[in-house]
């Protein structure tokens, strides 16, 4: 075979390979391309959970799709009113035709018994519906596609990513403390008990042995007495005072440390009034 024939054959082979690759890319692209949703797509992200107010903050980012979106900027082709569940503020969020659908944050209620902290279980419900301009009374229902996600620190969410579709969308998330948060709370409970019992044992020993006044130890007990509430309130997601953690550890630790401090001060005061000598060993 001469050189020109070889070059022609090589070029033909290269062209055939390129054609096959191009056809396969087109087939994959057509197979993976999803049709645009004809309605409003809602991306909802759970941001915070506040057990003190029994509420959660959710950031919602709406995006029009299908006949409601004007490319390439996804501007609204018609006015839309979006309604979301909330415990305060406005339920309705109005968007005009020709404008963007701005994201917003809403506060939704949290259900569940927080008195069993750190072993409590919570529920967060997110609901939404939309209609064209005029609202639910005179407007037409707009289909919704809701994506819910969460990346809360210190909590375990039953559904890391939930999808709901329909004229009215509703999703319930089960939110529990993470295992790390539970173990840390239990660890703090044990530390409080250990410090309180240790302080009481030292106080009893000082009184029984009639030791001289120990100002440093009395100061330590006073600091410990006011440090426990600070540590308690810094625990992740802890509700107001009155939960299981308080009855199992916090109240007892405060009482034991206060009892030890009062016993020391009372014993030293009575000894000083009676003129009893103190041991210095």
PDB file of C-alpha atoms in Angstrom:
ATOM      1  CA  UNK A   1       0.000   0.000   0.000  1.00  0.00           C
ATOM      2  CA  UNK A   2       1.443   3.385  -0.964  1.00  0.00           C
ATOM      3  CA  UNK A   3       1.737   6.405   1.343  1.00  0.00           C
ATOM      4  CA  UNK A   4      -1.310   8.392   0.056  1.00  0.00           C
ATOM      5  CA  UNK A   5      -3.586   5.405   0.521  1.00  0.00           C
ATOM      6  CA  UNK A   6      -2.313   4.908   4.076  1.00  0.00           C
ATOM      7  CA  UNK A   7      -2.970   8.539   4.991  1.00  0.00           C
ATOM      8  CA  UNK A   8      -6.489   8.354   3.568  1.00  0.00           C
ATOM      9  CA  UNK A   9      -7.232   5.208   5.576  1.00  0.00           C
ATOM     10  CA  UNK A  10      -5.934   6.775   8.803  1.00  0.00           C
ATOM     11  CA  UNK A  11      -8.021   9.903   8.275  1.00  0.00           C
ATOM     12  CA  UNK A  12     -11.116   7.839   7.603  1.00  0.00           C
ATOM     13  CA  UNK A  13     -10.558   5.851  10.804  1.00  0.00           C
ATOM     14  CA  UNK A  14     -10.097   9.038  12.849  1.00  0.00           C
ATOM     15  CA  UNK A  15     -13.274  10.556  11.400  1.00  0.00           C
ATOM     16  CA  UNK A  16     -15.221   7.383  12.186  1.00  0.00           C
ATOM     17  CA  UNK A  17     -13.994   7.348  15.807  1.00  0.00           C
ATOM     18  CA  UNK A  18     -14.870  11.036  16.281  1.00  0.00           C
ATOM     19  CA  UNK A  19     -18.338  10.451  14.829  1.00  0.00           C
ATOM     20  CA  UNK A  20     -18.981   7.533  17.184  1.00  0.00           C
ATOM     21  CA  UNK A  21     -17.828   9.536  20.222  1.00  0.00           C
ATOM     22  CA  UNK A  22     -19.981  12.518  19.234  1.00  0.00           C
ATOM     23  CA  UNK A  23     -23.026  10.304  18.807  1.00  0.00           C
ATOM     24  CA  UNK A  24     -22.487   8.701  22.207  1.00  0.00           C
ATOM     25  CA  UNK A  25     -22.141  12.103  23.898  1.00  0.00           C
ATOM     26  CA  UNK A  26     -25.384  13.283  22.299  1.00  0.00           C
ATOM     27  CA  UNK A  27     -27.188  10.118  23.409  1.00  0.00           C
ATOM     28  CA  UNK A  28     -25.952  10.492  27.009  1.00  0.00           C
ATOM     29  CA  UNK A  29     -26.904  14.157  27.122  1.00  0.00           C
ATOM     30  CA  UNK A  30     -30.387  13.469  25.776  1.00  0.00           C
ATOM     31  CA  UNK A  31     -30.852  10.593  28.215  1.00  0.00           C
ATOM     32  CA  UNK A  32     -29.737  12.565  31.264  1.00  0.00           C
ATOM     33  CA  UNK A  33     -31.509  15.812  30.416  1.00  0.00           C
ATOM     34  CA  UNK A  34     -34.545  16.172  32.644  1.00  0.00           C
ATOM     35  CA  UNK A  35     -37.616  18.110  31.545  1.00  0.00           C
ATOM     36  CA  UNK A  36     -38.101  21.493  33.218  1.00  0.00           C
ATOM     37  CA  UNK A  37     -40.644  21.491  36.040  1.00  0.00           C
ATOM     38  CA  UNK A  38     -43.671  23.579  35.101  1.00  0.00           C
ATOM     39  CA  UNK A  39     -44.178  25.447  38.368  1.00  0.00           C
ATOM     40  CA  UNK A  40     -42.099  26.758  41.258  1.00  0.00           C
ATOM     41  CA  UNK A  41     -39.173  24.812  42.679  1.00  0.00           C
ATOM     42  CA  UNK A  42     -38.573  25.428  46.402  1.00  0.00           C
ATOM     43  CA  UNK A  43     -35.188  24.666  47.948  1.00  0.00           C
ATOM     44  CA  UNK A  44     -35.758  24.683  51.737  1.00  0.00           C
ATOM     45  CA  UNK A  45     -32.853  24.320  54.168  1.00  0.00           C
ATOM     46  CA  UNK A  46     -33.261  23.825  57.913  1.00  0.00           C
ATOM     47  CA  UNK A  47     -30.886  26.334  59.542  1.00  0.00           C
ATOM     48  CA  UNK A  48     -31.518  26.437  63.288  1.00  0.00           C
ATOM     49  CA  UNK A  49     -33.702  24.811  65.933  1.00  0.00           C
ATOM     50  CA  UNK A  50     -34.559  26.813  69.053  1.00  0.00           C
ATOM     51  CA  UNK A  51     -35.952  24.678  71.868  1.00  0.00           C
ATOM     52  CA  UNK A  52     -36.491  27.735  74.073  1.00  0.00           C
ATOM     53  CA  UNK A  53     -39.085  29.187  71.667  1.00  0.00           C
ATOM     54  CA  UNK A  54     -40.174  25.837  70.148  1.00  0.00           C
ATOM     55  CA  UNK A  55     -39.399  27.091  66.652  1.00  0.00           C
ATOM     56  CA  UNK A  56     -37.039  26.433  63.759  1.00  0.00           C
ATOM     57  CA  UNK A  57     -35.644  28.726  61.080  1.00  0.00           C
ATOM     58  CA  UNK A  58     -35.913  27.592  57.456  1.00  0.00           C
ATOM     59  CA  UNK A  59     -34.359  29.368  54.467  1.00  0.00           C
ATOM     60  CA  UNK A  60     -36.483  29.021  51.308  1.00  0.00           C
ATOM     61  CA  UNK A  61     -35.109  29.753  47.838  1.00  0.00           C
ATOM     62  CA  UNK A  62     -37.895  29.707  45.185  1.00  0.00           C
ATOM     63  CA  UNK A  63     -37.121  29.337  41.464  1.00  0.00           C
ATOM     64  CA  UNK A  64     -39.719  29.482  38.660  1.00  0.00           C
ATOM     65  CA  UNK A  65     -39.701  26.786  35.998  1.00  0.00           C
ATOM     66  CA  UNK A  66     -41.462  25.852  32.785  1.00  0.00           C
ATOM     67  CA  UNK A  67     -43.968  28.420  31.520  1.00  0.00           C
ATOM     68  CA  UNK A  68     -43.433  30.567  34.626  1.00  0.00           C
ATOM     69  CA  UNK A  69     -39.758  31.220  33.839  1.00  0.00           C
ATOM     70  CA  UNK A  70     -38.418  33.614  31.230  1.00  0.00           C
ATOM     71  CA  UNK A  71     -34.889  32.573  30.185  1.00  0.00           C
ATOM     72  CA  UNK A  72     -32.054  33.172  30.578  1.00  0.00           C
ATOM     73  CA  UNK A  73     -32.492  34.885  33.985  1.00  0.00           C
ATOM     74  CA  UNK A  74     -35.540  32.882  35.149  1.00  0.00           C
ATOM     75  CA  UNK A  75     -37.711  35.979  35.444  1.00  0.00           C
ATOM     76  CA  UNK A  76     -41.367  35.423  36.300  1.00  0.00           C
ATOM     77  CA  UNK A  77     -43.746  35.522  33.349  1.00  0.00           C
ATOM     78  CA  UNK A  78     -46.730  36.086  35.651  1.00  0.00           C
ATOM     79  CA  UNK A  79     -47.313  37.195  39.237  1.00  0.00           C
ATOM     80  CA  UNK A  80     -47.106  34.520  41.931  1.00  0.00           C
ATOM     81  CA  UNK A  81     -48.095  34.488  45.607  1.00  0.00           C
ATOM     82  CA  UNK A  82     -46.232  31.922  47.724  1.00  0.00           C
ATOM     83  CA  UNK A  83     -47.611  30.834  51.103  1.00  0.00           C
ATOM     84  CA  UNK A  84     -45.465  29.082  53.723  1.00  0.00           C
ATOM     85  CA  UNK A  85     -46.144  27.948  57.280  1.00  0.00           C
ATOM     86  CA  UNK A  86     -44.815  30.266  59.983  1.00  0.00           C
ATOM     87  CA  UNK A  87     -45.292  31.090  63.670  1.00  0.00           C
ATOM     88  CA  UNK A  88     -44.745  34.812  63.175  1.00  0.00           C
ATOM     89  CA  UNK A  89     -44.626  37.262  60.303  1.00  0.00           C
ATOM     90  CA  UNK A  90     -46.510  37.064  57.025  1.00  0.00           C
ATOM     91  CA  UNK A  91     -47.704  33.826  55.461  1.00  0.00           C
ATOM     92  CA  UNK A  92     -47.813  35.296  51.932  1.00  0.00           C
ATOM     93  CA  UNK A  93     -44.844  36.328  49.792  1.00  0.00           C
ATOM     94  CA  UNK A  94     -45.850  38.167  46.610  1.00  0.00           C
ATOM     95  CA  UNK A  95     -43.735  38.258  43.441  1.00  0.00           C
ATOM     96  CA  UNK A  96     -44.513  40.403  40.401  1.00  0.00           C
ATOM     97  CA  UNK A  97     -44.267  39.368  36.769  1.00  0.00           C
ATOM     98  CA  UNK A  98     -40.933  40.289  35.217  1.00  0.00           C
ATOM     99  CA  UNK A  99     -39.071  40.095  38.541  1.00  0.00           C
ATOM    100  CA  UNK A 100     -36.982  37.597  40.446  1.00  0.00           C
ATOM    101  CA  UNK A 101     -38.231  35.307  43.192  1.00  0.00           C
ATOM    102  CA  UNK A 102     -36.099  36.426  46.135  1.00  0.00           C
ATOM    103  CA  UNK A 103     -35.197  33.900  48.858  1.00  0.00           C
ATOM    104  CA  UNK A 104     -36.457  34.444  52.394  1.00  0.00           C
ATOM    105  CA  UNK A 105     -36.354  32.924  55.873  1.00  0.00           C
ATOM    106  CA  UNK A 106     -39.396  31.722  57.768  1.00  0.00           C
ATOM    107  CA  UNK A 107     -39.882  30.495  61.323  1.00  0.00           C
ATOM    108  CA  UNK A 108     -41.849  27.260  61.582  1.00  0.00           C
ATOM    109  CA  UNK A 109     -43.161  25.548  64.734  1.00  0.00           C
ATOM    110  CA  UNK A 110     -41.324  22.695  66.445  1.00  0.00           C
ATOM    111  CA  UNK A 111     -43.329  19.914  68.088  1.00  0.00           C
ATOM    112  CA  UNK A 112     -42.081  17.481  70.699  1.00  0.00           C
ATOM    113  CA  UNK A 113     -41.444  17.102  74.414  1.00  0.00           C
ATOM    114  CA  UNK A 114     -38.207  18.877  75.354  1.00  0.00           C
ATOM    115  CA  UNK A 115     -38.489  17.962  79.043  1.00  0.00           C
ATOM    116  CA  UNK A 116     -36.515  14.752  78.436  1.00  0.00           C
ATOM    117  CA  UNK A 117     -33.360  16.565  77.247  1.00  0.00           C
ATOM    118  CA  UNK A 118     -30.857  15.249  76.176  1.00  0.00           C
ATOM    119  CA  UNK A 119     -32.996  12.289  75.056  1.00  0.00           C
ATOM    120  CA  UNK A 120     -35.805  14.354  73.513  1.00  0.00           C
ATOM    121  CA  UNK A 121     -37.319  13.969  70.029  1.00  0.00           C
ATOM    122  CA  UNK A 122     -38.566  16.886  67.915  1.00  0.00           C
ATOM    123  CA  UNK A 123     -40.679  17.292  64.762  1.00  0.00           C
ATOM    124  CA  UNK A 124     -40.395  20.139  62.267  1.00  0.00           C
ATOM    125  CA  UNK A 125     -43.189  20.565  59.706  1.00  0.00           C
ATOM    126  CA  UNK A 126     -42.765  22.640  56.547  1.00  0.00           C
ATOM    127  CA  UNK A 127     -45.814  23.430  54.387  1.00  0.00           C
ATOM    128  CA  UNK A 128     -46.234  25.566  51.273  1.00  0.00           C
ATOM    129  CA  UNK A 129     -48.667  26.381  48.476  1.00  0.00           C
ATOM    130  CA  UNK A 130     -48.661  28.922  45.652  1.00  0.00           C
ATOM    131  CA  UNK A 131     -51.124  30.642  43.336  1.00  0.00           C
ATOM    132  CA  UNK A 132     -51.062  33.212  40.585  1.00  0.00           C
ATOM    133  CA  UNK A 133     -51.594  36.913  41.318  1.00  0.00           C
ATOM    134  CA  UNK A 134     -54.768  37.404  43.308  1.00  0.00           C
ATOM    135  CA  UNK A 135     -54.001  34.851  45.993  1.00  0.00           C
ATOM    136  CA  UNK A 136     -55.834  31.691  46.892  1.00  0.00           C
ATOM    137  CA  UNK A 137     -59.261  33.307  46.438  1.00  0.00           C
ATOM    138  CA  UNK A 138     -59.059  34.521  42.842  1.00  0.00           C
ATOM    139  CA  UNK A 139     -55.778  33.096  41.526  1.00  0.00           C
ATOM    140  CA  UNK A 140     -54.982  29.703  40.036  1.00  0.00           C
ATOM    141  CA  UNK A 141     -52.990  27.063  41.871  1.00  0.00           C
ATOM    142  CA  UNK A 142     -49.316  26.828  40.903  1.00  0.00           C
ATOM    143  CA  UNK A 143     -47.592  23.408  41.124  1.00  0.00           C
ATOM    144  CA  UNK A 144     -44.745  23.202  43.630  1.00  0.00           C
ATOM    145  CA  UNK A 145     -41.657  21.008  43.861  1.00  0.00           C
ATOM    146  CA  UNK A 146     -40.167  21.127  47.372  1.00  0.00           C
ATOM    147  CA  UNK A 147     -36.614  19.996  48.153  1.00  0.00           C
ATOM    148  CA  UNK A 148     -35.795  19.943  51.888  1.00  0.00           C
ATOM    149  CA  UNK A 149     -32.254  19.542  53.197  1.00  0.00           C
ATOM    150  CA  UNK A 150     -30.488  20.050  56.507  1.00  0.00           C
ATOM    151  CA  UNK A 151     -26.958  20.342  57.819  1.00  0.00           C
ATOM    152  CA  UNK A 152     -27.714  21.199  61.446  1.00  0.00           C
ATOM    153  CA  UNK A 153     -24.778  20.804  63.810  1.00  0.00           C
ATOM    154  CA  UNK A 154     -25.626  18.856  66.934  1.00  0.00           C
ATOM    155  CA  UNK A 155     -28.788  17.256  65.500  1.00  0.00           C
ATOM    156  CA  UNK A 156     -29.747  14.150  63.555  1.00  0.00           C
ATOM    157  CA  UNK A 157     -32.424  14.772  60.931  1.00  0.00           C
ATOM    158  CA  UNK A 158     -34.411  11.738  59.787  1.00  0.00           C
ATOM    159  CA  UNK A 159     -34.453  12.925  56.170  1.00  0.00           C
ATOM    160  CA  UNK A 160     -31.268  14.559  54.933  1.00  0.00           C
ATOM    161  CA  UNK A 161     -32.997  15.334  51.640  1.00  0.00           C
ATOM    162  CA  UNK A 162     -36.768  15.175  51.138  1.00  0.00           C
ATOM    163  CA  UNK A 163     -38.702  15.886  47.936  1.00  0.00           C
ATOM    164  CA  UNK A 164     -42.412  16.663  47.698  1.00  0.00           C
ATOM    165  CA  UNK A 165     -44.435  17.634  44.629  1.00  0.00           C
ATOM    166  CA  UNK A 166     -48.010  18.871  44.196  1.00  0.00           C
ATOM    167  CA  UNK A 167     -50.311  21.886  44.502  1.00  0.00           C
ATOM    168  CA  UNK A 168     -49.823  21.785  48.294  1.00  0.00           C
ATOM    169  CA  UNK A 169     -46.544  20.386  49.646  1.00  0.00           C
ATOM    170  CA  UNK A 170     -45.927  19.296  53.217  1.00  0.00           C
ATOM    171  CA  UNK A 171     -42.965  17.516  54.809  1.00  0.00           C
ATOM    172  CA  UNK A 172     -42.302  16.491  58.417  1.00  0.00           C
ATOM    173  CA  UNK A 173     -38.707  16.174  59.621  1.00  0.00           C
ATOM    174  CA  UNK A 174     -37.821  14.190  62.732  1.00  0.00           C
ATOM    175  CA  UNK A 175     -35.022  16.024  64.537  1.00  0.00           C
ATOM    176  CA  UNK A 176     -33.080  14.348  67.357  1.00  0.00           C
ATOM    177  CA  UNK A 177     -29.890  15.354  69.198  1.00  0.00           C
ATOM    178  CA  UNK A 178     -26.773  13.857  67.663  1.00  0.00           C
ATOM    179  CA  UNK A 179     -25.015  11.059  69.518  1.00  0.00           C
ATOM    180  CA  UNK A 180     -22.082  13.395  70.165  1.00  0.00           C
ATOM    181  CA  UNK A 181     -24.394  15.948  71.808  1.00  0.00           C
ATOM    182  CA  UNK A 182     -26.059  13.252  73.934  1.00  0.00           C
ATOM    183  CA  UNK A 183     -22.726  11.810  75.086  1.00  0.00           C
ATOM    184  CA  UNK A 184     -21.386  15.270  75.901  1.00  0.00           C
ATOM    185  CA  UNK A 185     -24.468  16.111  77.986  1.00  0.00           C
ATOM    186  CA  UNK A 186     -24.165  12.812  79.879  1.00  0.00           C
ATOM    187  CA  UNK A 187     -20.453  13.499  80.426  1.00  0.00           C
ATOM    188  CA  UNK A 188     -21.253  16.924  81.909  1.00  0.00           C
ATOM    189  CA  UNK A 189     -23.817  15.284  84.195  1.00  0.00           C
ATOM    190  CA  UNK A 190     -21.144  12.916  85.533  1.00  0.00           C
ATOM    191  CA  UNK A 191     -18.633  15.755  85.936  1.00  0.00           C
ATOM    192  CA  UNK A 192     -21.130  17.801  87.944  1.00  0.00           C
ATOM    193  CA  UNK A 193     -21.836  14.856  90.230  1.00  0.00           C
ATOM    194  CA  UNK A 194     -18.112  14.139  90.694  1.00  0.00           C
ATOM    195  CA  UNK A 195     -17.232  17.749  91.521  1.00  0.00           C
ATOM    196  CA  UNK A 196     -20.180  18.164  93.875  1.00  0.00           C
ATOM    197  CA  UNK A 197     -19.497  14.937  95.781  1.00  0.00           C
ATOM    198  CA  UNK A 198     -15.778  15.746  95.928  1.00  0.00           C
ATOM    199  CA  UNK A 199     -16.474  19.220  97.294  1.00  0.00           C
ATOM    200  CA  UNK A 200     -18.829  17.816  99.932  1.00  0.00           C
ATOM    201  CA  UNK A 201     -16.302  15.157 100.976  1.00  0.00           C
ATOM    202  CA  UNK A 202     -13.524  17.733 101.405  1.00  0.00           C
ATOM    203  CA  UNK A 203     -15.832  20.027 103.387  1.00  0.00           C
ATOM    204  CA  UNK A 204     -16.835  17.201 105.738  1.00  0.00           C
ATOM    205  CA  UNK A 205     -13.175  16.265 106.188  1.00  0.00           C
ATOM    206  CA  UNK A 206     -12.178  19.836 107.055  1.00  0.00           C
ATOM    207  CA  UNK A 207     -14.975  20.176 109.597  1.00  0.00           C
ATOM    208  CA  UNK A 208     -14.364  16.784 111.190  1.00  0.00           C
ATOM    209  CA  UNK A 209     -10.633  17.413 111.564  1.00  0.00           C
ATOM    210  CA  UNK A 210     -11.225  20.969 112.838  1.00  0.00           C
ATOM    211  CA  UNK A 211      -8.873  22.442 110.283  1.00  0.00           C
ATOM    212  CA  UNK A 212      -8.217  26.172 110.115  1.00  0.00           C
ATOM    213  CA  UNK A 213     -10.164  28.422 107.766  1.00  0.00           C
ATOM    214  CA  UNK A 214      -9.340  27.645 104.129  1.00  0.00           C
ATOM    215  CA  UNK A 215     -10.227  30.766 102.180  1.00  0.00           C
ATOM    216  CA  UNK A 216      -9.009  29.317  98.879  1.00  0.00           C
ATOM    217  CA  UNK A 217     -11.260  26.274  99.164  1.00  0.00           C
ATOM    218  CA  UNK A 218     -14.241  28.411 100.160  1.00  0.00           C
ATOM    219  CA  UNK A 219     -13.599  30.596  97.114  1.00  0.00           C
ATOM    220  CA  UNK A 220     -13.404  27.496  94.922  1.00  0.00           C
ATOM    221  CA  UNK A 221     -16.800  26.343  96.162  1.00  0.00           C
ATOM    222  CA  UNK A 222     -18.303  29.776  95.510  1.00  0.00           C
ATOM    223  CA  UNK A 223     -16.909  29.817  91.975  1.00  0.00           C
ATOM    224  CA  UNK A 224     -18.151  26.281  91.381  1.00  0.00           C
ATOM    225  CA  UNK A 225     -21.611  27.259  92.594  1.00  0.00           C
ATOM    226  CA  UNK A 226     -21.937  29.936  89.901  1.00  0.00           C
ATOM    227  CA  UNK A 227     -20.002  28.051  87.217  1.00  0.00           C
ATOM    228  CA  UNK A 228     -22.471  25.178  87.041  1.00  0.00           C
ATOM    229  CA  UNK A 229     -25.307  27.342  85.577  1.00  0.00           C
ATOM    230  CA  UNK A 230     -22.952  28.709  82.911  1.00  0.00           C
ATOM    231  CA  UNK A 231     -21.864  25.224  81.902  1.00  0.00           C
ATOM    232  CA  UNK A 232     -25.469  24.031  81.914  1.00  0.00           C
ATOM    233  CA  UNK A 233     -26.685  26.854  79.659  1.00  0.00           C
ATOM    234  CA  UNK A 234     -23.819  26.301  77.188  1.00  0.00           C
ATOM    235  CA  UNK A 235     -24.916  22.750  76.345  1.00  0.00           C
ATOM    236  CA  UNK A 236     -26.023  22.368  72.697  1.00  0.00           C
ATOM    237  CA  UNK A 237     -29.745  22.904  72.201  1.00  0.00           C
ATOM    238  CA  UNK A 238     -30.665  22.783  75.895  1.00  0.00           C
ATOM    239  CA  UNK A 239     -34.160  24.112  76.760  1.00  0.00           C
ATOM    240  CA  UNK A 240     -34.928  26.389  79.747  1.00  0.00           C
ATOM    241  CA  UNK A 241     -34.477  25.089  83.294  1.00  0.00           C
ATOM    242  CA  UNK A 242     -36.693  22.167  84.269  1.00  0.00           C
ATOM    243  CA  UNK A 243     -35.643  19.334  81.958  1.00  0.00           C
ATOM    244  CA  UNK A 244     -34.390  15.833  82.753  1.00  0.00           C
ATOM    245  CA  UNK A 245     -30.764  17.015  82.780  1.00  0.00           C
ATOM    246  CA  UNK A 246     -31.552  19.404  85.640  1.00  0.00           C
ATOM    247  CA  UNK A 247     -33.320  16.829  87.807  1.00  0.00           C
ATOM    248  CA  UNK A 248     -30.689  14.169  87.137  1.00  0.00           C
ATOM    249  CA  UNK A 249     -27.607  16.287  87.805  1.00  0.00           C
ATOM    250  CA  UNK A 250     -27.721  20.086  87.800  1.00  0.00           C
ATOM    251  CA  UNK A 251     -30.070  20.679  90.744  1.00  0.00           C
ATOM    252  CA  UNK A 252     -28.306  18.050  92.871  1.00  0.00           C
ATOM    253  CA  UNK A 253     -24.852  19.429  92.087  1.00  0.00           C
ATOM    254  CA  UNK A 254     -25.913  22.967  92.966  1.00  0.00           C
ATOM    255  CA  UNK A 255     -27.492  21.786  96.221  1.00  0.00           C
ATOM    256  CA  UNK A 256     -24.455  19.740  97.305  1.00  0.00           C
ATOM    257  CA  UNK A 257     -21.950  22.511  96.578  1.00  0.00           C
ATOM    258  CA  UNK A 258     -24.133  25.094  98.328  1.00  0.00           C
ATOM    259  CA  UNK A 259     -24.524  22.755 101.319  1.00  0.00           C
ATOM    260  CA  UNK A 260     -20.755  22.227 101.525  1.00  0.00           C
ATOM    261  CA  UNK A 261     -20.069  25.971 101.384  1.00  0.00           C
ATOM    262  CA  UNK A 262     -22.718  26.801 103.982  1.00  0.00           C
ATOM    263  CA  UNK A 263     -21.464  24.029 106.288  1.00  0.00           C
ATOM    264  CA  UNK A 264     -17.881  25.299 106.098  1.00  0.00           C
ATOM    265  CA  UNK A 265     -18.818  28.905 106.786  1.00  0.00           C
ATOM    266  CA  UNK A 266     -21.180  27.926 109.610  1.00  0.00           C
ATOM    267  CA  UNK A 267     -18.637  25.600 111.237  1.00  0.00           C
ATOM    268  CA  UNK A 268     -15.831  28.109 111.128  1.00  0.00           C
ATOM    269  CA  UNK A 269     -18.111  30.890 112.399  1.00  0.00           C
ATOM    270  CA  UNK A 270     -19.360  28.848 115.366  1.00  0.00           C
ATOM    271  CA  UNK A 271     -15.805  27.768 116.197  1.00  0.00           C
ATOM    272  CA  UNK A 272     -14.620  31.368 116.157  1.00  0.00           C
ATOM    273  CA  UNK A 273     -17.469  32.492 118.424  1.00  0.00           C
ATOM    274  CA  UNK A 274     -16.757  29.683 120.882  1.00  0.00           C
ATOM    275  CA  UNK A 275     -13.039  30.454 120.889  1.00  0.00           C
ATOM    276  CA  UNK A 276     -12.107  26.901 119.919  1.00  0.00           C
ATOM    277  CA  UNK A 277      -8.558  26.503 118.671  1.00  0.00           C
ATOM    278  CA  UNK A 278      -7.963  25.249 115.145  1.00  0.00           C
ATOM    279  CA  UNK A 279      -5.632  22.537 114.021  1.00  0.00           C
ATOM    280  CA  UNK A 280      -2.984  23.674 111.542  1.00  0.00           C
ATOM    281  CA  UNK A 281      -1.839  20.249 110.413  1.00  0.00           C
TER     282      UNK A 281
END
